[in-house]
């Protein structure tokens, strides 16, 4: 390995370490990710010809032709990254529109019960389902807000919050739109919507049910009798009426469910479908506001208009993914990921259950986005076998990278946000919850092995 390659790897590792220590450095991880991306590619440009000879042996250009070719390579990687980023931006905007218009208030009503254990199962399944339709991060925030209304005892709420993390990650793993990593794999054509849902649903469900079954024994008795009653927001605070809010909910959530169908019909990339849903929802709300302007008169400015809601989208998260994915692309272009993929296969004798299982454990320590991006660079799609579309490796990678993040509270976006909202300490979670999440994780892998060997031996 050349000195230049080592320098690029060191730049990536240092950047990654700073991202992991964001809570200590107080530097936003998006800033570090972007700096890491630029540093890696700047080092690459010191002598790009040496890397091109390895990764693109068919290219025979020299001088300025090399520079032009590298720019084309970077542009191609940026295009692949942009499909994921635009999908995320569209999905985040749609969810925000629905939420701001009271679309998730109904969830609060179905959660109310007197039994603590009954509430736990309701929360588990509701989180599991919502995270598959929305995403695990948004679902976690919604469920924690609801728990704060229902549970006054902080110790009990920590247990419920831990289950929210597990259920959100499990629910996102079997859906092509439920987690960033599944979105990445689906965008790249490594899994299909039908394939990941049909094969990973049961393992994901198992990885949620078993921890919920164990956690329920940490709760005893009934809910406090003076629990705050949850009520709908006053109609006067809403810009739209009840019927209009229902239409927004149906168009938004129904549209998210329609995206995989749109892709299968048109064969267009998933981000096109999500932008279609956003444009339709945006148009519908604009028609509603047009009616309000006619009714109220004047040039009243409505706070929940889509153009205003879009300002609330977390652009730092989008830029973080941009930096990470482009930095990983640089590692791919120096040949590191290919070497690592071959080494893992050699060590585990091409046992992809072991390889993906280790990746899942690693995803609880470091962010699963660069891990999955790295695997996508290490292992190209093959025509047949475990590496084919919907092959065992890609399906297990979707499951392990998503569910594995539940083993440590810093291992997933859902865990990090719940950690901040409920002030859960790393040590408490590791002592009380880690082993429970690990049991569910292993049980899900075993259930997948049973499915692929005895029930569903070939993809649908």
CSV table of C-alpha atoms in Angstrom, one decimal:
chain,number,residue,atom,x,y,z
A,1,UNK,CA,0.0,0.0,0.0
A,2,UNK,CA,1.4,3.4,-1.0
A,3,UNK,CA,2.1,6.3,1.3
A,4,UNK,CA,-0.6,8.3,-0.4
A,5,UNK,CA,-3.2,5.6,0.2
A,6,UNK,CA,-2.2,5.5,3.9
A,7,UNK,CA,-2.6,9.3,4.1
A,8,UNK,CA,-6.1,9.1,2.7
A,9,UNK,CA,-7.0,6.3,5.1
A,10,UNK,CA,-5.6,8.3,8.0
A,11,UNK,CA,-7.6,11.4,7.0
A,12,UNK,CA,-10.8,9.2,6.9
A,13,UNK,CA,-10.1,7.6,10.3
A,14,UNK,CA,-9.3,10.9,12.0
A,15,UNK,CA,-12.5,12.4,10.5
A,16,UNK,CA,-14.5,9.4,11.6
A,17,UNK,CA,-13.1,9.6,15.1
A,18,UNK,CA,-14.0,13.3,15.4
A,19,UNK,CA,-17.5,12.4,14.2
A,20,UNK,CA,-17.9,9.7,16.8
A,21,UNK,CA,-16.7,12.2,19.5
A,22,UNK,CA,-19.1,14.9,18.5
A,23,UNK,CA,-20.6,15.1,22.1
A,24,UNK,CA,-17.1,15.8,23.4
A,25,UNK,CA,-15.7,18.2,20.7
A,26,UNK,CA,-19.1,20.0,20.2
A,27,UNK,CA,-18.3,20.3,16.5
A,28,UNK,CA,-21.2,19.4,14.3
A,29,UNK,CA,-20.5,16.1,12.6
A,30,UNK,CA,-21.7,17.5,9.2
A,31,UNK,CA,-18.8,19.9,9.2
A,32,UNK,CA,-16.3,17.2,9.9
A,33,UNK,CA,-17.8,14.9,7.3
A,34,UNK,CA,-17.5,17.6,4.6
A,35,UNK,CA,-13.9,18.4,5.6
A,36,UNK,CA,-13.1,14.7,5.5
A,37,UNK,CA,-14.6,14.3,2.0
A,38,UNK,CA,-12.6,17.3,0.6
A,39,UNK,CA,-9.3,16.1,2.3
A,40,UNK,CA,-9.6,12.6,1.0
A,41,UNK,CA,-10.2,13.7,-2.6
A,42,UNK,CA,-7.5,16.4,-2.4
A,43,UNK,CA,-5.0,13.8,-1.4
A,44,UNK,CA,-6.2,11.5,-4.2
A,45,UNK,CA,-5.5,14.3,-6.7
A,46,UNK,CA,-1.8,14.4,-5.8
A,47,UNK,CA,-1.2,11.3,-8.0
A,48,UNK,CA,-4.5,10.1,-9.4
A,49,UNK,CA,-2.9,8.1,-12.2
A,50,UNK,CA,-1.5,5.5,-9.8
A,51,UNK,CA,-5.1,4.7,-8.5
A,52,UNK,CA,-6.7,4.8,-12.0
A,53,UNK,CA,-4.2,2.1,-13.2
A,54,UNK,CA,-5.5,-0.2,-10.4
A,55,UNK,CA,-9.2,0.6,-10.5
A,56,UNK,CA,-9.7,1.5,-14.2
A,57,UNK,CA,-7.1,-0.6,-16.1
A,58,UNK,CA,-8.9,0.0,-19.4
A,59,UNK,CA,-8.2,3.8,-19.2
A,60,UNK,CA,-5.0,4.7,-21.2
A,61,UNK,CA,-5.1,8.5,-21.1
A,62,UNK,CA,-2.3,10.8,-19.9
A,63,UNK,CA,-1.9,14.4,-18.7
A,64,UNK,CA,-5.0,16.4,-18.9
A,65,UNK,CA,-7.0,13.4,-19.9
A,66,UNK,CA,-6.4,11.9,-16.4
A,67,UNK,CA,-7.8,15.1,-14.7
A,68,UNK,CA,-10.8,15.0,-16.9
A,69,UNK,CA,-11.4,11.3,-16.2
A,70,UNK,CA,-11.1,11.8,-12.4
A,71,UNK,CA,-13.7,14.7,-12.6
A,72,UNK,CA,-16.0,12.3,-14.4
A,73,UNK,CA,-15.5,9.7,-11.7
A,74,UNK,CA,-16.3,12.2,-9.0
A,75,UNK,CA,-19.3,13.4,-10.8
A,76,UNK,CA,-20.6,9.8,-11.2
A,77,UNK,CA,-20.2,9.2,-7.5
A,78,UNK,CA,-21.9,12.5,-6.7
A,79,UNK,CA,-24.8,11.4,-8.9
A,80,UNK,CA,-25.2,8.1,-7.1
A,81,UNK,CA,-25.0,10.0,-3.7
A,82,UNK,CA,-27.6,12.6,-4.9
A,83,UNK,CA,-30.2,9.9,-5.5
A,84,UNK,CA,-30.1,9.0,-1.8
A,85,UNK,CA,-30.0,12.7,-0.6
A,86,UNK,CA,-32.9,13.8,-2.7
A,87,UNK,CA,-34.9,10.8,-1.5
A,88,UNK,CA,-34.2,11.7,2.1
A,89,UNK,CA,-35.0,15.4,1.6
A,90,UNK,CA,-38.3,14.5,0.0
A,91,UNK,CA,-39.3,12.0,2.6
A,92,UNK,CA,-38.3,14.4,5.5
A,93,UNK,CA,-40.4,17.2,4.0
A,94,UNK,CA,-43.4,15.0,3.5
A,95,UNK,CA,-43.3,13.7,7.1
A,96,UNK,CA,-42.9,17.2,8.4
A,97,UNK,CA,-45.9,18.4,6.4
A,98,UNK,CA,-48.1,15.6,7.8
A,99,UNK,CA,-46.8,16.1,11.4
A,100,UNK,CA,-47.3,19.9,11.4
A,101,UNK,CA,-50.9,19.4,10.3
A,102,UNK,CA,-51.7,17.0,13.1
A,103,UNK,CA,-51.5,13.8,11.0
A,104,UNK,CA,-50.1,11.7,13.9
A,105,UNK,CA,-52.4,12.9,16.6
A,106,UNK,CA,-54.4,9.6,16.2
A,107,UNK,CA,-51.4,7.7,17.5
A,108,UNK,CA,-51.8,9.3,20.9
A,109,UNK,CA,-55.3,8.1,21.2
A,110,UNK,CA,-54.7,4.4,20.5
A,111,UNK,CA,-51.8,4.4,23.1
A,112,UNK,CA,-54.0,5.1,26.1
A,113,UNK,CA,-54.4,2.1,28.5
A,114,UNK,CA,-54.2,1.4,32.2
A,115,UNK,CA,-51.8,-1.6,32.0
A,116,UNK,CA,-48.1,-0.8,31.8
A,117,UNK,CA,-47.4,-4.1,29.9
A,118,UNK,CA,-50.3,-3.5,27.5
A,119,UNK,CA,-48.9,-0.1,26.8
A,120,UNK,CA,-45.5,-1.6,26.1
A,121,UNK,CA,-46.8,-3.9,23.4
A,122,UNK,CA,-48.9,-1.1,21.9
A,123,UNK,CA,-45.8,1.1,21.7
A,124,UNK,CA,-43.7,-1.7,20.3
A,125,UNK,CA,-46.0,-2.6,17.4
A,126,UNK,CA,-47.0,1.0,16.7
A,127,UNK,CA,-43.3,2.0,16.5
A,128,UNK,CA,-42.4,-1.0,14.4
A,129,UNK,CA,-45.2,-0.2,11.9
A,130,UNK,CA,-44.7,3.5,11.7
A,131,UNK,CA,-40.9,3.3,11.3
A,132,UNK,CA,-41.4,1.1,8.2
A,133,UNK,CA,-43.8,3.7,6.7
A,134,UNK,CA,-42.0,6.8,7.8
A,135,UNK,CA,-38.4,6.3,9.1
A,136,UNK,CA,-36.9,5.2,12.4
A,137,UNK,CA,-35.7,8.7,13.4
A,138,UNK,CA,-39.0,10.5,12.9
A,139,UNK,CA,-40.9,7.7,14.5
A,140,UNK,CA,-38.7,7.7,17.6
A,141,UNK,CA,-39.3,11.4,18.1
A,142,UNK,CA,-43.1,11.0,17.7
A,143,UNK,CA,-43.2,8.1,20.1
A,144,UNK,CA,-41.0,9.8,22.8
A,145,UNK,CA,-43.3,12.9,22.7
A,146,UNK,CA,-46.3,10.6,23.2
A,147,UNK,CA,-44.5,8.7,26.1
A,148,UNK,CA,-43.9,12.0,27.9
A,149,UNK,CA,-47.7,12.6,28.0
A,150,UNK,CA,-48.4,9.0,29.2
A,151,UNK,CA,-45.6,8.1,31.6
A,152,UNK,CA,-44.6,10.3,34.5
A,153,UNK,CA,-42.3,7.9,36.2
A,154,UNK,CA,-38.9,8.6,34.6
A,155,UNK,CA,-37.5,5.1,35.4
A,156,UNK,CA,-40.4,3.4,33.6
A,157,UNK,CA,-40.1,5.8,30.7
A,158,UNK,CA,-36.4,4.8,30.2
A,159,UNK,CA,-37.5,1.2,29.6
A,160,UNK,CA,-40.3,2.3,27.2
A,161,UNK,CA,-37.8,4.6,25.4
A,162,UNK,CA,-35.3,1.7,25.1
A,163,UNK,CA,-38.0,-0.4,23.4
A,164,UNK,CA,-38.8,2.5,21.1
A,165,UNK,CA,-35.1,2.4,19.9
A,166,UNK,CA,-35.2,-1.3,19.3
A,167,UNK,CA,-38.6,-1.3,17.6
A,168,UNK,CA,-37.8,1.7,15.4
A,169,UNK,CA,-34.6,0.1,14.1
A,170,UNK,CA,-36.2,-3.3,13.6
A,171,UNK,CA,-39.2,-1.8,11.7
A,172,UNK,CA,-36.9,0.3,9.5
A,173,UNK,CA,-34.8,-2.7,8.5
A,174,UNK,CA,-37.5,-4.6,6.5
A,175,UNK,CA,-38.8,-1.5,4.6
A,176,UNK,CA,-37.1,0.0,1.6
A,177,UNK,CA,-37.9,3.5,2.9
A,178,UNK,CA,-37.6,2.8,6.7
A,179,UNK,CA,-33.9,3.4,7.2
A,180,UNK,CA,-31.1,5.3,5.4
A,181,UNK,CA,-29.2,2.1,4.8
A,182,UNK,CA,-32.1,0.3,3.2
A,183,UNK,CA,-32.8,3.4,1.1
A,184,UNK,CA,-29.1,3.3,-0.1
A,185,UNK,CA,-29.3,-0.4,-1.0
A,186,UNK,CA,-32.7,0.0,-2.7
A,187,UNK,CA,-31.4,3.0,-4.7
A,188,UNK,CA,-28.4,1.1,-5.8
A,189,UNK,CA,-30.5,-1.8,-7.0
A,190,UNK,CA,-29.0,-4.4,-4.6
A,191,UNK,CA,-32.4,-5.2,-3.0
A,192,UNK,CA,-36.0,-4.8,-4.2
A,193,UNK,CA,-39.0,-3.6,-2.3
A,194,UNK,CA,-40.7,-7.0,-2.6
A,195,UNK,CA,-37.6,-8.9,-1.7
A,196,UNK,CA,-36.6,-7.0,1.4
A,197,UNK,CA,-40.2,-6.9,2.8
A,198,UNK,CA,-40.9,-10.6,2.1
A,199,UNK,CA,-37.6,-11.9,3.5
A,200,UNK,CA,-36.7,-9.5,6.3
A,201,UNK,CA,-40.1,-8.8,7.8
A,202,UNK,CA,-40.1,-11.9,10.0
A,203,UNK,CA,-36.5,-11.6,11.2
A,204,UNK,CA,-37.2,-7.9,12.0
A,205,UNK,CA,-40.4,-8.8,13.9
A,206,UNK,CA,-38.5,-11.5,15.9
A,207,UNK,CA,-35.8,-9.0,16.7
A,208,UNK,CA,-38.5,-6.7,18.2
A,209,UNK,CA,-40.8,-9.2,19.8
A,210,UNK,CA,-38.1,-11.0,21.9
A,211,UNK,CA,-36.7,-7.9,23.5
A,212,UNK,CA,-40.3,-6.6,24.2
A,213,UNK,CA,-41.1,-9.9,25.8
A,214,UNK,CA,-38.1,-9.6,28.1
A,215,UNK,CA,-38.5,-5.9,28.9
A,216,UNK,CA,-42.2,-6.3,29.9
A,217,UNK,CA,-41.0,-8.1,33.1
A,218,UNK,CA,-39.2,-4.9,34.2
A,219,UNK,CA,-42.6,-3.2,34.5
A,220,UNK,CA,-45.2,-4.0,37.1
A,221,UNK,CA,-48.6,-2.7,38.0
A,222,UNK,CA,-50.9,-0.2,36.3
A,223,UNK,CA,-50.5,3.3,35.1
A,224,UNK,CA,-50.9,6.2,37.5
A,225,UNK,CA,-54.5,7.3,37.8
A,226,UNK,CA,-53.7,11.0,37.4
A,227,UNK,CA,-51.9,10.6,34.1
A,228,UNK,CA,-52.4,13.7,32.0
A,229,UNK,CA,-55.2,13.2,29.5
A,230,UNK,CA,-54.1,13.6,25.9
A,231,UNK,CA,-56.3,15.8,23.8
A,232,UNK,CA,-56.3,17.0,20.3
A,233,UNK,CA,-54.9,20.5,19.6
A,234,UNK,CA,-57.5,23.1,19.6
A,235,UNK,CA,-59.1,23.7,16.2
A,236,UNK,CA,-58.3,27.4,16.5
A,237,UNK,CA,-54.6,26.6,16.4
A,238,UNK,CA,-54.9,24.7,13.1
A,239,UNK,CA,-54.8,26.4,9.7
A,240,UNK,CA,-56.8,23.6,8.1
A,241,UNK,CA,-60.1,21.9,9.1
A,242,UNK,CA,-60.4,18.2,10.0
A,243,UNK,CA,-61.2,17.0,6.5
A,244,UNK,CA,-58.3,18.9,5.0
A,245,UNK,CA,-55.9,17.5,7.6
A,246,UNK,CA,-57.1,13.9,6.8
A,247,UNK,CA,-56.5,14.5,3.1
A,248,UNK,CA,-53.0,15.7,3.8
A,249,UNK,CA,-52.4,12.5,6.0
A,250,UNK,CA,-53.8,10.2,3.3
A,251,UNK,CA,-51.8,11.8,0.5
A,252,UNK,CA,-48.6,12.0,2.5
A,253,UNK,CA,-48.5,8.6,4.1
A,254,UNK,CA,-50.3,6.9,1.3
A,255,UNK,CA,-47.8,8.4,-1.1
A,256,UNK,CA,-44.8,7.1,0.9
A,257,UNK,CA,-46.3,3.6,0.6
A,258,UNK,CA,-46.9,4.2,-3.2
A,259,UNK,CA,-43.2,4.9,-3.9
A,260,UNK,CA,-42.1,1.3,-4.2
A,261,UNK,CA,-45.1,0.6,-6.5
A,262,UNK,CA,-44.2,3.6,-8.7
A,263,UNK,CA,-40.6,2.3,-9.0
A,264,UNK,CA,-41.8,-1.2,-10.1
A,265,UNK,CA,-44.2,0.3,-12.7
A,266,UNK,CA,-41.9,3.0,-14.2
A,267,UNK,CA,-38.5,1.5,-13.4
A,268,UNK,CA,-37.4,5.0,-12.4
A,269,UNK,CA,-35.1,5.6,-9.4
A,270,UNK,CA,-36.9,5.8,-6.0
A,271,UNK,CA,-36.1,9.5,-5.6
A,272,UNK,CA,-38.3,10.3,-8.6
A,273,UNK,CA,-41.2,8.7,-6.9
A,274,UNK,CA,-40.7,10.5,-3.6
A,275,UNK,CA,-40.5,13.9,-5.5
A,276,UNK,CA,-43.7,13.0,-7.2
A,277,UNK,CA,-45.4,12.5,-3.9
A,278,UNK,CA,-44.0,15.7,-2.5
A,279,UNK,CA,-45.1,17.7,-5.6
A,280,UNK,CA,-48.6,16.3,-5.3
A,281,UNK,CA,-48.8,17.0,-1.6
A,282,UNK,CA,-47.4,20.5,-2.1
A,283,UNK,CA,-50.0,21.2,-4.8
A,284,UNK,CA,-52.9,19.9,-2.6
A,285,UNK,CA,-51.9,22.2,0.3
A,286,UNK,CA,-51.5,25.1,-2.1
A,287,UNK,CA,-55.0,24.6,-3.3
A,288,UNK,CA,-56.2,24.5,0.3
A,289,UNK,CA,-54.4,27.8,1.0
A,290,UNK,CA,-55.9,29.3,-2.2
A,291,UNK,CA,-59.3,28.6,-0.7
A,292,UNK,CA,-58.3,30.1,2.6
A,293,UNK,CA,-57.0,33.3,0.9
A,294,UNK,CA,-60.4,33.6,-0.9
A,295,UNK,CA,-62.2,33.0,2.3
A,296,UNK,CA,-60.2,35.3,4.6
A,297,UNK,CA,-59.0,37.8,2.0
A,298,UNK,CA,-55.7,39.8,2.0
A,299,UNK,CA,-52.2,38.4,1.8
A,300,UNK,CA,-52.1,36.4,5.0
A,301,UNK,CA,-48.9,34.4,5.5
A,302,UNK,CA,-49.5,30.9,6.8
A,303,UNK,CA,-46.7,29.4,9.0
A,304,UNK,CA,-47.4,25.8,7.9
A,305,UNK,CA,-47.1,26.5,4.2
A,306,UNK,CA,-44.7,24.0,2.6
A,307,UNK,CA,-42.3,26.8,1.6
A,308,UNK,CA,-42.0,27.6,5.3
A,309,UNK,CA,-41.9,24.0,6.5
A,310,UNK,CA,-39.0,23.3,4.2
A,311,UNK,CA,-36.8,25.7,6.2
A,312,UNK,CA,-37.1,23.3,9.1
A,313,UNK,CA,-35.6,20.4,7.3
A,314,UNK,CA,-32.3,19.3,8.9
A,315,UNK,CA,-29.9,20.2,6.2
A,316,UNK,CA,-26.9,19.4,8.4
A,317,UNK,CA,-28.0,15.7,8.3
A,318,UNK,CA,-28.2,15.9,4.5
A,319,UNK,CA,-24.7,17.4,4.3
A,320,UNK,CA,-23.4,14.8,6.8
A,321,UNK,CA,-24.6,12.0,4.4
A,322,UNK,CA,-23.0,13.9,1.5
A,323,UNK,CA,-19.6,14.1,3.2
A,324,UNK,CA,-19.7,10.5,4.4
A,325,UNK,CA,-20.8,8.9,1.2
A,326,UNK,CA,-18.3,10.9,-0.9
A,327,UNK,CA,-15.4,10.1,1.4
A,328,UNK,CA,-16.3,6.4,1.2
A,329,UNK,CA,-16.3,6.8,-2.6
A,330,UNK,CA,-12.7,7.9,-2.4
A,331,UNK,CA,-11.8,4.8,-0.4
A,332,UNK,CA,-13.4,2.8,-3.1
A,333,UNK,CA,-11.4,4.5,-5.8
A,334,UNK,CA,-8.1,3.8,-4.1
A,335,UNK,CA,-9.0,0.1,-4.0
A,336,UNK,CA,-9.2,-0.2,-0.2
A,337,UNK,CA,-12.8,-1.5,-0.1
A,338,UNK,CA,-12.1,-4.2,-2.6
A,339,UNK,CA,-9.1,-5.4,-0.6
A,340,UNK,CA,-11.2,-5.4,2.7
A,341,UNK,CA,-14.0,-7.3,1.1
A,342,UNK,CA,-11.7,-10.0,-0.1
A,343,UNK,CA,-10.0,-10.2,3.3
A,344,UNK,CA,-13.3,-10.6,5.1
A,345,UNK,CA,-14.4,-13.3,2.7
A,346,UNK,CA,-11.1,-15.1,3.3
A,347,UNK,CA,-11.2,-14.9,7.1
A,348,UNK,CA,-14.8,-16.2,7.3
A,349,UNK,CA,-14.4,-18.6,4.3
A,350,UNK,CA,-17.2,-16.7,2.4
A,351,UNK,CA,-19.7,-17.3,5.2
A,352,UNK,CA,-21.9,-14.3,4.6
A,353,UNK,CA,-23.9,-14.9,7.8
A,354,UNK,CA,-20.7,-14.3,9.8
A,355,UNK,CA,-19.5,-11.4,7.6
A,356,UNK,CA,-22.8,-9.5,7.9
A,357,UNK,CA,-23.2,-10.5,11.5
A,358,UNK,CA,-19.9,-8.8,12.3
A,359,UNK,CA,-20.9,-5.7,10.3
A,360,UNK,CA,-24.1,-5.5,12.4
A,361,UNK,CA,-22.1,-5.6,15.6
A,362,UNK,CA,-19.8,-2.9,14.2
A,363,UNK,CA,-22.9,-0.7,13.3
A,364,UNK,CA,-23.6,-0.5,17.0
A,365,UNK,CA,-20.2,1.2,17.6
A,366,UNK,CA,-19.9,3.3,14.5
A,367,UNK,CA,-22.5,4.9,12.1
A,368,UNK,CA,-24.1,2.3,9.8
A,369,UNK,CA,-24.2,4.7,6.8
A,370,UNK,CA,-20.5,4.5,6.1
A,371,UNK,CA,-20.4,0.8,6.9
A,372,UNK,CA,-23.1,0.0,4.3
A,373,UNK,CA,-21.6,2.4,1.8
A,374,UNK,CA,-18.3,0.6,2.3
A,375,UNK,CA,-19.8,-2.8,1.8
A,376,UNK,CA,-21.5,-1.5,-1.4
A,377,UNK,CA,-18.1,-0.6,-2.6
A,378,UNK,CA,-16.4,-3.8,-1.4
A,379,UNK,CA,-18.9,-6.3,-3.0
A,380,UNK,CA,-20.2,-5.7,-6.5
A,381,UNK,CA,-23.5,-7.1,-7.6
A,382,UNK,CA,-23.3,-10.5,-9.2
A,383,UNK,CA,-25.6,-12.3,-11.7
A,384,UNK,CA,-26.3,-15.2,-9.3
A,385,UNK,CA,-25.5,-16.4,-5.8
A,386,UNK,CA,-25.4,-14.6,-2.5
A,387,UNK,CA,-24.3,-11.3,-4.1
A,388,UNK,CA,-27.1,-11.2,-6.7
A,389,UNK,CA,-30.0,-8.8,-6.4
A,390,UNK,CA,-32.0,-9.8,-3.3
A,391,UNK,CA,-29.2,-12.3,-2.5
A,392,UNK,CA,-28.5,-13.5,1.0
A,393,UNK,CA,-25.6,-11.0,1.5
A,394,UNK,CA,-27.6,-7.9,0.7
A,395,UNK,CA,-30.7,-8.9,2.6
A,396,UNK,CA,-28.6,-9.8,5.7
A,397,UNK,CA,-26.8,-6.5,5.3
A,398,UNK,CA,-30.1,-4.6,5.4
A,399,UNK,CA,-31.1,-6.5,8.5
A,400,UNK,CA,-27.8,-6.5,10.4
A,401,UNK,CA,-26.9,-2.8,9.7
A,402,UNK,CA,-30.3,-1.7,10.8
A,403,UNK,CA,-31.1,-3.9,13.8
A,404,UNK,CA,-27.4,-4.1,15.0
A,405,UNK,CA,-27.5,-0.4,15.8
A,406,UNK,CA,-29.8,-1.1,18.7
A,407,UNK,CA,-27.1,-2.9,20.8
A,408,UNK,CA,-25.6,0.4,21.9
A,409,UNK,CA,-27.5,3.7,22.3
A,410,UNK,CA,-25.0,5.5,20.1
A,411,UNK,CA,-25.3,2.9,17.3
A,412,UNK,CA,-28.3,4.4,15.4
A,413,UNK,CA,-29.8,7.8,14.7
A,414,UNK,CA,-32.9,6.7,16.7
A,415,UNK,CA,-30.8,5.8,19.7
A,416,UNK,CA,-28.9,9.1,19.6
A,417,UNK,CA,-32.0,11.2,19.4
A,418,UNK,CA,-33.8,9.3,22.2
A,419,UNK,CA,-30.6,9.5,24.3
A,420,UNK,CA,-30.8,13.3,24.0
A,421,UNK,CA,-34.5,13.6,24.6
A,422,UNK,CA,-34.7,11.2,27.7
A,423,UNK,CA,-31.2,11.8,29.1
A,424,UNK,CA,-30.4,8.1,28.9
A,425,UNK,CA,-26.7,7.4,29.8
A,426,UNK,CA,-24.5,5.2,27.7
A,427,UNK,CA,-23.7,3.0,30.8
A,428,UNK,CA,-27.3,2.5,31.8
A,429,UNK,CA,-28.3,1.4,28.4
A,430,UNK,CA,-25.3,-0.9,28.0
A,431,UNK,CA,-25.9,-2.6,31.4
A,432,UNK,CA,-29.7,-3.0,31.1
A,433,UNK,CA,-30.5,-3.1,27.4
A,434,UNK,CA,-27.5,-4.2,25.3
A,435,UNK,CA,-27.8,-7.9,26.0
A,436,UNK,CA,-31.5,-7.9,25.4
A,437,UNK,CA,-31.1,-6.2,22.0
A,438,UNK,CA,-28.3,-8.7,21.2
A,439,UNK,CA,-30.5,-11.7,21.9
A,440,UNK,CA,-33.2,-10.3,19.6
A,441,UNK,CA,-30.5,-9.5,16.9
A,442,UNK,CA,-29.2,-13.1,16.9
A,443,UNK,CA,-32.7,-14.6,17.0
A,444,UNK,CA,-33.5,-12.6,13.9
A,445,UNK,CA,-30.5,-13.9,12.0
A,446,UNK,CA,-31.4,-17.5,13.0
A,447,UNK,CA,-34.9,-17.0,11.8
A,448,UNK,CA,-33.6,-15.7,8.5
A,449,UNK,CA,-31.4,-18.8,8.2
A,450,UNK,CA,-34.5,-21.0,8.7
A,451,UNK,CA,-36.5,-19.0,6.1
A,452,UNK,CA,-33.8,-19.1,3.4
A,453,UNK,CA,-33.0,-22.8,3.9
A,454,UNK,CA,-36.4,-24.3,4.5
A,455,UNK,CA,-39.2,-21.8,3.5
A,456,UNK,CA,-38.1,-19.3,0.9
A,457,UNK,CA,-35.1,-20.8,-0.8
A,458,UNK,CA,-35.3,-18.4,-3.8
A,459,UNK,CA,-36.2,-14.7,-3.8
A,460,UNK,CA,-39.7,-13.8,-4.8
